[in-house]
Each structure stands twice: as structure tokens, then as C-alpha cells.
mmCIF file of C-alpha atoms and ligand atoms in Angstrom:
data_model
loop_
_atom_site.group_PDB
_atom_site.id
_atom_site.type_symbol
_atom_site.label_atom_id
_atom_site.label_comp_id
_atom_site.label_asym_id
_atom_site.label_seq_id
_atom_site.Cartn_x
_atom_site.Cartn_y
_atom_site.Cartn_z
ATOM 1 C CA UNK A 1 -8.589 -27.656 4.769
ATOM 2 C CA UNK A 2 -9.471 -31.371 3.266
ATOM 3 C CA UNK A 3 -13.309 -30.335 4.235
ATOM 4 C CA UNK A 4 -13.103 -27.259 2.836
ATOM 5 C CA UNK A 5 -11.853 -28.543 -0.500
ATOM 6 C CA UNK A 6 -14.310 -31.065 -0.592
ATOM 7 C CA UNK A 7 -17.017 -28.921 0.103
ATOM 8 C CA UNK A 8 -16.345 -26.532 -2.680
ATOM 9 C CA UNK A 9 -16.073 -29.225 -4.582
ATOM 10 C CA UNK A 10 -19.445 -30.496 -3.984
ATOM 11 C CA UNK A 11 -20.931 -26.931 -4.655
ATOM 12 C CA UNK A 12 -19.612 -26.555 -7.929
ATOM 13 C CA UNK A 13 -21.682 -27.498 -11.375
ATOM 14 C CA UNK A 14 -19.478 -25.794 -14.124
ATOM 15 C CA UNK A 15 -16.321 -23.784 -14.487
ATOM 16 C CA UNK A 16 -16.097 -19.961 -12.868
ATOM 17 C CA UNK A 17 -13.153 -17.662 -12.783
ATOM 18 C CA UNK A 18 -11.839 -15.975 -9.636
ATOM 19 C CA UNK A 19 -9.444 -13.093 -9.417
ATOM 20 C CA UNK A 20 -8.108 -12.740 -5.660
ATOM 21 C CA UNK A 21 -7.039 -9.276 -5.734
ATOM 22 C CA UNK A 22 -4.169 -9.266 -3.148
ATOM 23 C CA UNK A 23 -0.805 -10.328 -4.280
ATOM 24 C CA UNK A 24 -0.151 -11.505 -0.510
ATOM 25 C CA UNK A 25 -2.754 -13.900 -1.328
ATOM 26 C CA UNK A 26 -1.512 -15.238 -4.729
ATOM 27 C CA UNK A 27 1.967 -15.759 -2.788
ATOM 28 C CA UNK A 28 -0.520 -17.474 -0.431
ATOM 29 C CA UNK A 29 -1.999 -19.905 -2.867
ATOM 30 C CA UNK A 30 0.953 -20.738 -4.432
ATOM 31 C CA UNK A 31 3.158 -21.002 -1.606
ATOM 32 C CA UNK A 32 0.418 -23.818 -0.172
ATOM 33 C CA UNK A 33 0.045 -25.617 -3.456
ATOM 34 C CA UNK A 34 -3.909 -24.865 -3.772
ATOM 35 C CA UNK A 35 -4.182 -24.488 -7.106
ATOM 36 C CA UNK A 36 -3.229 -28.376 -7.092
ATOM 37 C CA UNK A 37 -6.017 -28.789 -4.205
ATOM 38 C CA UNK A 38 -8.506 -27.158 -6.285
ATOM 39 C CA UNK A 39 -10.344 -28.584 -8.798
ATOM 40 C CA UNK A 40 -10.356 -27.590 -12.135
ATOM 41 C CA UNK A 41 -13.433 -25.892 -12.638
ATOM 42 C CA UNK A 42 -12.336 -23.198 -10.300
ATOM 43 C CA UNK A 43 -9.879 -20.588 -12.753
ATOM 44 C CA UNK A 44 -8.002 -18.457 -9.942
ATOM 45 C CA UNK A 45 -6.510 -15.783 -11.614
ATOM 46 C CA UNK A 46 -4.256 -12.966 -9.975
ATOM 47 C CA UNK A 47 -5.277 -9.307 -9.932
ATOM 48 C CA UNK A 48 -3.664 -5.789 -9.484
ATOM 49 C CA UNK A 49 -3.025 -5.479 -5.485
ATOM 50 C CA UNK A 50 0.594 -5.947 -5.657
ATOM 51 C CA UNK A 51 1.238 -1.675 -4.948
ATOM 52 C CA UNK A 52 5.219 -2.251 -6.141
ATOM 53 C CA UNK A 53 3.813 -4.213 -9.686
ATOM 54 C CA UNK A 54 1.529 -0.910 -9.913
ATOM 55 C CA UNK A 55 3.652 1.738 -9.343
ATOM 56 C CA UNK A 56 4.184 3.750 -12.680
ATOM 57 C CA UNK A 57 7.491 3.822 -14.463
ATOM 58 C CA UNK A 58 7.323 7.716 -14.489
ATOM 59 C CA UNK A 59 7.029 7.622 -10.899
ATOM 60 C CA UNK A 60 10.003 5.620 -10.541
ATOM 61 C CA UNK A 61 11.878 7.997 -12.680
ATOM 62 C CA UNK A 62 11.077 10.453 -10.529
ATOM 63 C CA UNK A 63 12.390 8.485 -7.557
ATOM 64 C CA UNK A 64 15.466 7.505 -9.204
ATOM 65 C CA UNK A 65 16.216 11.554 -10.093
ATOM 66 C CA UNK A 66 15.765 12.706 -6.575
ATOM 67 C CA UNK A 67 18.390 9.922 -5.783
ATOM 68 C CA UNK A 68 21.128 11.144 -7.820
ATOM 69 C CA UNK A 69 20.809 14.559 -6.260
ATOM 70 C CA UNK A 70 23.783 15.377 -3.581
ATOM 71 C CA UNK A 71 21.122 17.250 -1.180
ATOM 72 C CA UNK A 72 19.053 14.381 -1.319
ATOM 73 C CA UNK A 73 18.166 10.979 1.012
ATOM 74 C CA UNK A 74 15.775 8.924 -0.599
ATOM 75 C CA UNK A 75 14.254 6.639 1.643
ATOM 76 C CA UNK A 76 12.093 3.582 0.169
ATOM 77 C CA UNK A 77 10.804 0.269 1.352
ATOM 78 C CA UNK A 78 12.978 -2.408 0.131
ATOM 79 C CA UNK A 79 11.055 -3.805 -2.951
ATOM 80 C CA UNK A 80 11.216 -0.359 -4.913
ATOM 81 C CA UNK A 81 14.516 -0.634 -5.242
ATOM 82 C CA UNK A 82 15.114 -3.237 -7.765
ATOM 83 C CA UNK A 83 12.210 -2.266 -10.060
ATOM 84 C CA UNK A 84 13.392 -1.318 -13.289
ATOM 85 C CA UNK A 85 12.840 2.433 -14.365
ATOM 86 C CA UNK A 86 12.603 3.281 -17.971
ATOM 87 C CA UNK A 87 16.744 3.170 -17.708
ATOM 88 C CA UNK A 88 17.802 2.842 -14.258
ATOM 89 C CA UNK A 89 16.403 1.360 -10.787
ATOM 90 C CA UNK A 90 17.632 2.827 -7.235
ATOM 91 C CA UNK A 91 19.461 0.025 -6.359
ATOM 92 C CA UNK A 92 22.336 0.736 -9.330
ATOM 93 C CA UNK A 93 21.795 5.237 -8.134
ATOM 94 C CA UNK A 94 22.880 3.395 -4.634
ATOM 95 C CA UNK A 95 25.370 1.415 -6.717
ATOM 96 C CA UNK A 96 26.663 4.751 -7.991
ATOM 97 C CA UNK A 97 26.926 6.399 -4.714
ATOM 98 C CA UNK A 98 23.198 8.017 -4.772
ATOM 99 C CA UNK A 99 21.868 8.529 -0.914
ATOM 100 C CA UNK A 100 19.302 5.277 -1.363
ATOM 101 C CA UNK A 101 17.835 3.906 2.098
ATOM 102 C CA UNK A 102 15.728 1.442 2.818
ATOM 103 C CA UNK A 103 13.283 1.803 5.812
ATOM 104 C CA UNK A 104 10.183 -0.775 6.878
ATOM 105 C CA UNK A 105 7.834 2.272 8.311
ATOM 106 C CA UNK A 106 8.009 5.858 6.370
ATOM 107 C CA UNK A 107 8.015 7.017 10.394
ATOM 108 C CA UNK A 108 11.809 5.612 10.196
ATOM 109 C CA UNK A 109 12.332 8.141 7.583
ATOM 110 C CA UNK A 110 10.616 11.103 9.840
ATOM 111 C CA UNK A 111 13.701 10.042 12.229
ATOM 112 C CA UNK A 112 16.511 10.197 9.321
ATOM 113 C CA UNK A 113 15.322 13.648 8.455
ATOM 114 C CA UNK A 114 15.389 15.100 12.789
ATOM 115 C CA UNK A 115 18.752 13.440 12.236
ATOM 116 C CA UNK A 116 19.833 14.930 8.975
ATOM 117 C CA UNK A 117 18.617 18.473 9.209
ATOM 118 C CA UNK A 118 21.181 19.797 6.358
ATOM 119 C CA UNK A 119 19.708 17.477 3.702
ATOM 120 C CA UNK A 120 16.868 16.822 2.341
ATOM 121 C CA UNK A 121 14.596 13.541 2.818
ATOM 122 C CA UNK A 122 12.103 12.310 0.505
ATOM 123 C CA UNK A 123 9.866 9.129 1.140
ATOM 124 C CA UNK A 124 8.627 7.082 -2.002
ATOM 125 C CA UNK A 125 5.058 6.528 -1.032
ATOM 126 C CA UNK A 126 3.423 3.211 -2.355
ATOM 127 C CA UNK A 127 1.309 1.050 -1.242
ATOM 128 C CA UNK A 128 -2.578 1.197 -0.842
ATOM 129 C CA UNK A 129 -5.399 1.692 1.745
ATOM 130 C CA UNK A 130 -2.950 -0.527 3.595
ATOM 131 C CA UNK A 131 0.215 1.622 3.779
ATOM 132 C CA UNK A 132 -1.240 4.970 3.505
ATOM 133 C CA UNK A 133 -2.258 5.953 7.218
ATOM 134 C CA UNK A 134 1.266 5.373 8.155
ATOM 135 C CA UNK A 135 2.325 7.684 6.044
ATOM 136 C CA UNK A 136 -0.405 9.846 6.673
ATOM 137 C CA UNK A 137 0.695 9.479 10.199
ATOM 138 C CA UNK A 138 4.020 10.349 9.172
ATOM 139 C CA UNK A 139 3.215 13.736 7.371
ATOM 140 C CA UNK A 140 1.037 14.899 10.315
ATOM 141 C CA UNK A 141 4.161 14.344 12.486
ATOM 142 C CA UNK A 142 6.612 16.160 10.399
ATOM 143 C CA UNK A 143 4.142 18.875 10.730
ATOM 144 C CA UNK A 144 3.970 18.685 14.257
ATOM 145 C CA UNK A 145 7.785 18.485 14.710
ATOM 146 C CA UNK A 146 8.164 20.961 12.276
ATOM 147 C CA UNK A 147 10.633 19.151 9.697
ATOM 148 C CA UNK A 148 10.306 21.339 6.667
ATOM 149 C CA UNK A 149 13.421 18.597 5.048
ATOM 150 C CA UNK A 150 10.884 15.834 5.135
ATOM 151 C CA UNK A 151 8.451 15.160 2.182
ATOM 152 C CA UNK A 152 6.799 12.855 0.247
ATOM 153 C CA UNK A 153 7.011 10.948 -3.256
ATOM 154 C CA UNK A 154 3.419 9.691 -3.133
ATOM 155 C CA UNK A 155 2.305 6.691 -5.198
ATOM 156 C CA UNK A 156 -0.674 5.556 -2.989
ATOM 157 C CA UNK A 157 -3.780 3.874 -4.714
ATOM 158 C CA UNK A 158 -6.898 2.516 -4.348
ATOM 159 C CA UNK A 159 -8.871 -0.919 -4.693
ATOM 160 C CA UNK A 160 -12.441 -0.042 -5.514
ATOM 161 C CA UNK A 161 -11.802 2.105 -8.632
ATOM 162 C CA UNK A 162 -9.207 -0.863 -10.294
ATOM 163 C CA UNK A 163 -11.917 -3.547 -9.485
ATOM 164 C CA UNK A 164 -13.895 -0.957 -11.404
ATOM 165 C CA UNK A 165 -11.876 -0.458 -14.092
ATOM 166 C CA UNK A 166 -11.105 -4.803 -14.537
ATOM 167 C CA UNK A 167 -14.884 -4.606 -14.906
ATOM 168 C CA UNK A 168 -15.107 -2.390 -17.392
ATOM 169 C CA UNK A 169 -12.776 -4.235 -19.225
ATOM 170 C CA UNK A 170 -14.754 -5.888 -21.984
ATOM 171 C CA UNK A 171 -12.141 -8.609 -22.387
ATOM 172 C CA UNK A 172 -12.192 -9.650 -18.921
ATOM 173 C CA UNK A 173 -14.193 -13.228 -17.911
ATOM 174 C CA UNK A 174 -14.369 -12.395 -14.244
ATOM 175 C CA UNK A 175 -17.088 -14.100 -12.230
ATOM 176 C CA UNK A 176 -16.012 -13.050 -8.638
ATOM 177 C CA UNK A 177 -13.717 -11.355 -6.583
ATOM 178 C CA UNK A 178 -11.749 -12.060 -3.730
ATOM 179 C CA UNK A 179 -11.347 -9.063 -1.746
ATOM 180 C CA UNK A 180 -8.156 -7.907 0.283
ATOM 181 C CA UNK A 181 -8.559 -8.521 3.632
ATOM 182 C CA UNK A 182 -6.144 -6.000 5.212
ATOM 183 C CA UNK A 183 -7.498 -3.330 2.839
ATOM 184 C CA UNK A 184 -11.005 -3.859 3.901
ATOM 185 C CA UNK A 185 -9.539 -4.039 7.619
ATOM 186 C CA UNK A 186 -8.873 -0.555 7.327
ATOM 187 C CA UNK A 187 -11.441 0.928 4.690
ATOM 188 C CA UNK A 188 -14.567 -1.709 5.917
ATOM 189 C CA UNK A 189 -16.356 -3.475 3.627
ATOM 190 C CA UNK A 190 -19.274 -0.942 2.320
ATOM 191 C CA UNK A 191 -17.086 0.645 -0.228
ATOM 192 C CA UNK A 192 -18.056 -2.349 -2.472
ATOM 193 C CA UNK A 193 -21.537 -2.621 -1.956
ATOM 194 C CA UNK A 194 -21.936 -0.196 -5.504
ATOM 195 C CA UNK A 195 -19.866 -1.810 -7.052
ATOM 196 C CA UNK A 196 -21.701 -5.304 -6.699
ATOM 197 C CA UNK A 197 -24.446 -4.062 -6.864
ATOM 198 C CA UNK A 198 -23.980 -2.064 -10.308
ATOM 199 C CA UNK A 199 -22.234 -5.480 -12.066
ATOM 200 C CA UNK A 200 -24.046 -7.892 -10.495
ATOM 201 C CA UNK A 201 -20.844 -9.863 -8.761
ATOM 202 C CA UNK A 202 -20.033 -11.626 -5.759
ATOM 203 C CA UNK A 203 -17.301 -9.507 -3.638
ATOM 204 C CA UNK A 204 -15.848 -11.687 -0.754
ATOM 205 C CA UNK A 205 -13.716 -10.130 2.040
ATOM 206 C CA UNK A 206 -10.908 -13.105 2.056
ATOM 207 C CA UNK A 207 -7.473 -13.189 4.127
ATOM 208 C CA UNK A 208 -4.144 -14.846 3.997
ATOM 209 C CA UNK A 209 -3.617 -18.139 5.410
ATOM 210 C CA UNK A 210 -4.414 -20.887 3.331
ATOM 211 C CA UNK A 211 -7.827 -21.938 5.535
ATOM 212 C CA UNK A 212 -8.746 -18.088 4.773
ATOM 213 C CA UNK A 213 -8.599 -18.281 0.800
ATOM 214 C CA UNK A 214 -10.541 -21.467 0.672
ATOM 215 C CA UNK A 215 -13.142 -20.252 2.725
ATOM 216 C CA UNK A 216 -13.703 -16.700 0.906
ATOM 217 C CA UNK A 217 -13.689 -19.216 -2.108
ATOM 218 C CA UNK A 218 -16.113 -21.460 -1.197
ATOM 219 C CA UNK A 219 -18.183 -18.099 0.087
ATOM 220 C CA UNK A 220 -17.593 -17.039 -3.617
ATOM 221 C CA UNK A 221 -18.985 -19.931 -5.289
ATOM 222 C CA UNK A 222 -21.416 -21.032 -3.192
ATOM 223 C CA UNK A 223 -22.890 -17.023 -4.147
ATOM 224 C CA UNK A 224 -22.030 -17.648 -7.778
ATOM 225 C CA UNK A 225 -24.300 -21.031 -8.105
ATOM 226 C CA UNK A 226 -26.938 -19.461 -6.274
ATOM 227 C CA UNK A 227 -26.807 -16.516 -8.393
ATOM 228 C CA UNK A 228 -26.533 -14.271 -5.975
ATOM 229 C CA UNK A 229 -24.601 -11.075 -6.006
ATOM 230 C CA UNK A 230 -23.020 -8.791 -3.246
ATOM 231 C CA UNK A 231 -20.362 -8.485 -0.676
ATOM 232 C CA UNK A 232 -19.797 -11.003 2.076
ATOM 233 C CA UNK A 233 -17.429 -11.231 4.766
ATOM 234 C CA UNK A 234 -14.934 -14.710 5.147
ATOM 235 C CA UNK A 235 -12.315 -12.455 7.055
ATOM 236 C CA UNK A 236 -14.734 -11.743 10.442
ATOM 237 C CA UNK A 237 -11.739 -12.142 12.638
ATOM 238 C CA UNK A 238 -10.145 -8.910 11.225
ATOM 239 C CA UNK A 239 -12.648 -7.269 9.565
ATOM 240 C CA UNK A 240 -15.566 -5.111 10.438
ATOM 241 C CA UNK A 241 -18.311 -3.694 7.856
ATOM 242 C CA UNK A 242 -17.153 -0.008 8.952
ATOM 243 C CA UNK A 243 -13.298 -0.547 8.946
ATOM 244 C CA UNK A 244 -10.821 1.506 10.758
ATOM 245 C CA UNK A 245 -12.736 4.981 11.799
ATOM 246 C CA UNK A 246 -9.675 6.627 13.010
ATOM 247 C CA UNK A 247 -7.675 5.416 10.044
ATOM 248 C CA UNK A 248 -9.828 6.534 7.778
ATOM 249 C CA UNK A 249 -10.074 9.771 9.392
ATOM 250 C CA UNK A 250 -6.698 10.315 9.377
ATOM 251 C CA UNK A 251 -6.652 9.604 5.596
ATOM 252 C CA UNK A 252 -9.574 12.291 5.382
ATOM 253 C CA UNK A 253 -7.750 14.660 6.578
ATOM 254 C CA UNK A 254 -3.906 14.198 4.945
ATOM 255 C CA UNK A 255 -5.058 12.632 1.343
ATOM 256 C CA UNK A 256 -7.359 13.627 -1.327
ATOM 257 C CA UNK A 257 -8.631 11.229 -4.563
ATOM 258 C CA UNK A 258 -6.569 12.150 -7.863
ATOM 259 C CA UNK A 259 -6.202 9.825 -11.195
ATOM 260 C CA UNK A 260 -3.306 7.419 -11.005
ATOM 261 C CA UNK A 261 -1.760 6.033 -13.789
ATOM 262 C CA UNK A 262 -1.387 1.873 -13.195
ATOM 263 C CA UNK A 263 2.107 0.323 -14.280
ATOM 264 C CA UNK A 264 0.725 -1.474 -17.443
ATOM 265 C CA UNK A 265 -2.725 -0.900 -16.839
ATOM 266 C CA UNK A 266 -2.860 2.899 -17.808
ATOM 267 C CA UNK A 267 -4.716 5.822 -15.930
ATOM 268 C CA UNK A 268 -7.943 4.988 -13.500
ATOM 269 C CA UNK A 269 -10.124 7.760 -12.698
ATOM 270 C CA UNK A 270 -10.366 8.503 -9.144
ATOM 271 C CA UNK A 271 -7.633 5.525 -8.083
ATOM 272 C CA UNK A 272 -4.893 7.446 -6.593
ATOM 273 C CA UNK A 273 -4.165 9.882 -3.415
ATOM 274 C CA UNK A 274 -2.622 12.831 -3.362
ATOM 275 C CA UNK A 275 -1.812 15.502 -0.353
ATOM 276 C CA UNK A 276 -4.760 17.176 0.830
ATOM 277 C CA UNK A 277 -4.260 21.153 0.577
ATOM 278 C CA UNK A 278 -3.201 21.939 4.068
ATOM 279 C CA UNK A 279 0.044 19.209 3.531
ATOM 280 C CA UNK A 280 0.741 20.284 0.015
ATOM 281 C CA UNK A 281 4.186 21.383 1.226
ATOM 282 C CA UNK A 282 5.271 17.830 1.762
ATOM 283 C CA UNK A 283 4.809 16.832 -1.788
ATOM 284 C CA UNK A 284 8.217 15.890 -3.119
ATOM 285 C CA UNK A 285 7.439 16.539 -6.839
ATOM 286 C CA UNK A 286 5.962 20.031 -6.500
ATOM 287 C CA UNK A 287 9.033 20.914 -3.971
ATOM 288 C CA UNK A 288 11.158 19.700 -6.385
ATOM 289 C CA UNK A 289 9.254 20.642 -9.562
ATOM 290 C CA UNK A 290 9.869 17.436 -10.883
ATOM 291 C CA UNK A 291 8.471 17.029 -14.450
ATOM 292 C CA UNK A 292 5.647 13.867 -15.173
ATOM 293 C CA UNK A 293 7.329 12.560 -18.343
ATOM 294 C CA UNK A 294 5.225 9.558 -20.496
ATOM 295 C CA UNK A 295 6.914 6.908 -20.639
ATOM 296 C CA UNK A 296 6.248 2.810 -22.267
ATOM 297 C CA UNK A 297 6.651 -0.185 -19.983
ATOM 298 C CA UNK A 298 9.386 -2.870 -21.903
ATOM 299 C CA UNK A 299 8.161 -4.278 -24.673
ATOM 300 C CA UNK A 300 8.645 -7.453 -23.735
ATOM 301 C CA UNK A 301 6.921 -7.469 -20.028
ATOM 302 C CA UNK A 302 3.057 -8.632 -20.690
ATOM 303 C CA UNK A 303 3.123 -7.452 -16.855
ATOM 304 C CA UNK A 304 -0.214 -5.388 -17.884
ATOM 305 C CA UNK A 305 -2.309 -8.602 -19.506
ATOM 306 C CA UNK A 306 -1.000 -10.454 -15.690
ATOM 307 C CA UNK A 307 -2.425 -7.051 -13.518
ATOM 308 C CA UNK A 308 -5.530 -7.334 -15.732
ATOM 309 C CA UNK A 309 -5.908 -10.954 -15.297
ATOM 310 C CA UNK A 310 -6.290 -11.121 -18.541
ATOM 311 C CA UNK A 311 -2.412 -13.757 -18.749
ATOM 312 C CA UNK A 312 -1.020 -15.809 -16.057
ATOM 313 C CA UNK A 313 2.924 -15.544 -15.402
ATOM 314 C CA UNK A 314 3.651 -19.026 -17.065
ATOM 315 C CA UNK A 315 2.095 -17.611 -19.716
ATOM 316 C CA UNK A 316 4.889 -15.287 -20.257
ATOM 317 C CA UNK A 317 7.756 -16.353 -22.966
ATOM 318 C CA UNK A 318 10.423 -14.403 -21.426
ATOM 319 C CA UNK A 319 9.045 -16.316 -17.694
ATOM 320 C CA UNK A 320 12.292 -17.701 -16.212
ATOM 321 C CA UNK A 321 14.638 -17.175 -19.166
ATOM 322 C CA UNK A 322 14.942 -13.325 -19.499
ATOM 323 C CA UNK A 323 13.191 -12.503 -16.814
ATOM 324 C CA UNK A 324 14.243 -13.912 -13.053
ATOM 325 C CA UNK A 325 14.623 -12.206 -9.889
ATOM 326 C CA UNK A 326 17.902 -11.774 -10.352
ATOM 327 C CA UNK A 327 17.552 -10.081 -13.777
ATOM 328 C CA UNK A 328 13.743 -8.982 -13.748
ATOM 329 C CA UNK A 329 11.997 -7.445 -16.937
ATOM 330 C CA UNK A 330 8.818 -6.088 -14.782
ATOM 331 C CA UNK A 331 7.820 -5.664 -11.280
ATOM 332 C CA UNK A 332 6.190 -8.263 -10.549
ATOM 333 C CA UNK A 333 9.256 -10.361 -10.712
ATOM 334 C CA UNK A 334 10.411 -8.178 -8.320
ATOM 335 C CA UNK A 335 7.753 -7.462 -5.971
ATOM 336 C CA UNK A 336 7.585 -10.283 -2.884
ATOM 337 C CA UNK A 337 3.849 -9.246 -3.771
ATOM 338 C CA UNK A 338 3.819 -9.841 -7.856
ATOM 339 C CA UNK A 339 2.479 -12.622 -9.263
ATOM 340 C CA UNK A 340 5.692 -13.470 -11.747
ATOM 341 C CA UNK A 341 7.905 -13.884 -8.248
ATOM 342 C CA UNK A 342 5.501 -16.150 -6.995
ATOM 343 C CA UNK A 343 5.144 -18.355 -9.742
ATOM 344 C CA UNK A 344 9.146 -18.289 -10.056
ATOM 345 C CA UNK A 345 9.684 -19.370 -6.352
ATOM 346 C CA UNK A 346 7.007 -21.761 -5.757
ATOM 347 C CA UNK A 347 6.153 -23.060 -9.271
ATOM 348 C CA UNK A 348 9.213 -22.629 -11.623
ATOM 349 C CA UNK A 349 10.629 -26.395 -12.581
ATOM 350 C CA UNK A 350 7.128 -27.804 -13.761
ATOM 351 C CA UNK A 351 6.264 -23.980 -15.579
ATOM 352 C CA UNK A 352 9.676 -24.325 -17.804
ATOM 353 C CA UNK A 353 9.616 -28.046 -17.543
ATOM 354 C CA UNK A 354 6.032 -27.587 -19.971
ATOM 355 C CA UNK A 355 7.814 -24.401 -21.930
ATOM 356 C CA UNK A 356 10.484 -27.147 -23.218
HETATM 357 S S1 SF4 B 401 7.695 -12.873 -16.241
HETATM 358 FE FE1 SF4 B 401 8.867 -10.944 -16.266
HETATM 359 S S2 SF4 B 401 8.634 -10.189 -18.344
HETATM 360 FE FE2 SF4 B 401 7.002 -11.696 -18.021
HETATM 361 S S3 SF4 B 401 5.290 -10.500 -17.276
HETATM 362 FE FE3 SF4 B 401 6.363 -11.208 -15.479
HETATM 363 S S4 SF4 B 401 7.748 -9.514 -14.958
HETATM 364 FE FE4 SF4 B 401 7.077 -9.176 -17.077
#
């Protein structure tokens, strides 16, 4: 790591901003400390990958209606629970008596439904190219065991459109990117190629441990003072240019691309899956004819400005004093992915010690 840090240090001749995409590896950097490694010239800044942070409000409505109903078992990963709806979350419809779960693989939830055959079961869906074969995998097998109680809430999006969209953005100061490892494990890496090609900005395929991030930045900078643009790989132990063929294939043939509207961010074109035709049946909101209703984030979460990279969580006035874990504002306080959480556990004392 010391070489590493010296190295990039010895590369660099002026100040460049990086966004690392994954919120697994902002938890990364500031669980290790490396923004204190770092030297100044290097801006990290923390982007959208944190699928709980993203997950619209109107989605979560949605959820949190299906969990009041009596013929209902809604069955989530464990983050969803605590982030706030426009009035509710699904931990208080649990609170109330609401048929909440909390599962680690949606195939867990394929087993509550064989063993629940006079309710219904609906999985919330998030997560991105990461999560969604598994629950791919998980409509394909209530198909083949023929569980017409099992469908799906689905919330799944995608990186390459949101990198897309930050770049768009003309308020963002973006030099380079580091990609998500385990998404790229899955999708490969030539998805990006257009995309650094067309803006003319280094894309590096970076992992998790704290030897990974220094490496896809020093790959990152070491492009940047060269001028060059493109996509390299720092994550060659896990990832291959053509990803996961039988992954993808599997997402081929359950998903199809629909706009998504981002928690704070607003609607991307293109950013979202949906069920494919043939496993339309599974879809929880058509089964349930569940109505989309528009709804504002709280006024005081600036969780958008943090997803765009446009604010850092210390920035935030409500940071730590409204807004904790145990009393969140936005997702990302709640998320073990979002950016607020990991500023709260690893950097809190010297964030509000400077807010004084
Ligand atoms: S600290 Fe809380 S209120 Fe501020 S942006 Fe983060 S989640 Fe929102």
C-alpha cells in the first residue's frame, strides 16, 4: 500500500477529481482511512452505485402498500427496510403487524412462497447488474415450479446509463471514473468502451480491498496525466473483458431495458429493467395494479447533490444532528452501501468536530 501511495503520488502534477462509483468501495476508502493516505490533489468523490440510496420513493410506497395487505408476504433484503417512504418505511408496516421478511437471496423467498401457498409473496427487487441474475434465476424457477403466488417488485438498474447521465451533467467536474468491479464481473468491461470513447474519460475496472482502490487509482491518473482516455482493467483477478456469458444470458432472457427514475437524481433513459414479456406475470405492480404516484424526496436530504457527486456527506447540515442511522432523513444513511452511513461510522467525531 505505502508504494502504491507513493507512486501515485509521484505521478501526479495538479489536482483531478475521481468518482468511484460503488458504494462498497466508498465504505472501502473510508473504512481504511485513504482519503488521509491520499494526497490532496486527488478529489475522491462518491457516486450513485449504492442500489438502496437509488431506489425511488414511489417504489418504496409501493412496497410499503403491498405490506399492509393481509394476503400479502413481502420479502426484502434487510437494508430496504428502514428507508424512509414518503410517510412510512417497512420496518414500522412490520411494527404494525404487516407480513415484512427479510431474506439474503430472493431464492429464499421462492421457498416462503412453496411454503405459503394460500398467500401471496412479493420480492422487492433492487440492486443492479449485481443482484439481478439471482433474481432472474429466481423468476425462471417459480416458472419452472409453477408458483403462480410468487412475484416480483422490481427496482433493478443499471451503471452505464447513470455514468451517462453524471456526464451529461453540466455541473459535474468529473475527470475519471472508478468502475464497479463486481458489476463489470458480471456485465464485462466493453459496455464502457462508448462511453469513453464519446467523453473522452478514463474508465478503470477497480475492486474492494484497499490495495484494489489504490491501484485502479493510480491506473486512473497515471491515464489522466498522459491524456489518455478509455477503459482499463485494475480488477484482472475477477474480471474478464466479456463478463459473465451465462449471466448475462440469463438476464437476456428474464429482463428488458425500461427508464428508471433515480432516488434524487430523477428519471435516466434506458437505466432500469423490467420483466421481459414471457415473465410479465411475475410483475408485482401489474398483478396488483398498483398505481406509480410522483412523489418529492424530503426537503431537507441533499441525498441527490451526494448521488451526483456534486456534495459530499459532511457537507450536509442536517449530517449527524437530524439525520443518524438511528433516525435517518435519506437512504444513504441507511444503506450499509450509502455514502452518509459511511461517513457517520468511520468519519463522524472530526466531520461535527469542524461543523462546531
Ligand atoms: S446526511 Fe442524511 S439528510 Fe444529509 S444527505 Fe445524507 S441521508 Fe440526506
Amino acid at each position: 500500500m505505502d508504494n502504491l501511495v507513493r507512486t501515485i503520488k509521484a505521478t501526479l502534477t495538479r489536482k483531478w477529481t475521481l468518482m468511484e462509483i460503488c458504494g462498497g468501495q466508498t465504505h472501502s476508502i473510508m473504512r481504511y482511512g485513504l482519503l488521509d493516505l491520499l494526497p490532496d490533489e486527488i478529489n475522491l468523490i462518491h457516486g450513485p452505485g449504492c442500489p438502496v440510496c437509488v431506489t425511488p420513493v414511489e417504489l418504496i410506497d409501493m412496497a410499503v402498500e403491498l405490506g399492509k395487505r393481509p394476503d400479502i408476504i413481502l420479502v426484502s433484503f434487510g437494508d430496504m427496510l428502514r428507508v424512509p417512504g414518503s410517510h412510512e418505511d417497512l420496518l414500522s408496516v412490520k411494527a404494525l403487524g404487516g407480513e415484512v421478511r427479510m431474506v439474503y437471496s430472493p431464492l429464499d423467498a421462492l421457498d416462503i412462497a412453496e411454503r405459503n401457498p394460500g398467500k401471496e409473496v412479493v420480492f422487492f427487487g433492487v440492486g443492479f447488474e449485481t443482484t439481478a441474475p439471482a433474481v432472474a434465476l429466481a423468476i425462471k424457477q417459480a416458472r419452472l415450479r409453477a408458483l403462480d403466488n410468487f412475484s416480483i417488485l422490481v427496482s433493478h438498474v443499471l451503471v452505464p446509463p447513470a455514468i451517462e447521465a453524471l456526464l451529461q451533467d453540466h455541473q459535474n467536474q468529473i475527470d475519471g471514473f472508478l468502475a464497479a468491479g463486481h458489476v463489470c464481473t458480471i456485465m464485462g468491461t466493453r459496455e464502457y468502451l462508448p462511453l469513453a470513447s464519446k467523453y473522452k474519460i478514463p474508465i478503470v475496472v477497480t475492486g474492494f480491498e484497499p490495495v484494489d482502490i489504490l491501484l485502479g487509482i493510480h491506473t486512473c491518473i497515471n491515464m489522466l496525466e498522459q491524456k489518455r482516455s478509455g477503459v482499463e482493467n485494475a480488477y484482472v483477478r475477477s474480471v474478464k473483458p466479456e463478463g459473465n456469458l451465462a449471466a448475462q444470458a440469463l438476464l437476456k432472457e428474464v429482463f428488458v431495458r425500461v427508464d428508471r427514475k433515480w432516488r434524487g437524481i430523477g428519471t435516466i433513459p434506458g437505466s432500469g429493467l423490467g420483466l421481459s414479456e414471457t415473465y410479465l406475470k411475475y410483475d408485482a405492480a401489474l398483478k396488483f395494479k398498483l398505481q406509480y404516484v410522483e412523489t418529492e424526496d424530503a426537503e431537507l436530504c441533499m441525498a441527490g447533490e451526494i448521488l451526483r457527486g456534486r456534495k459530499k456527506p459532511s457537507d450536509c447540515p442536517a449530517f449527524g444532528v437530524l439525520c443518524k442511522p438511528e433516525s435517518p432523513l435519506g437512504a444513504p444513511m441507511v444503506s450499509s452501501e450509502g455514502a452518509c452511513s459511511a461517513y457517520y461510522r468511520y468519519n463522524r467525531n472530526s466531520i461535527l468536530e469542524t461543523k462546531k
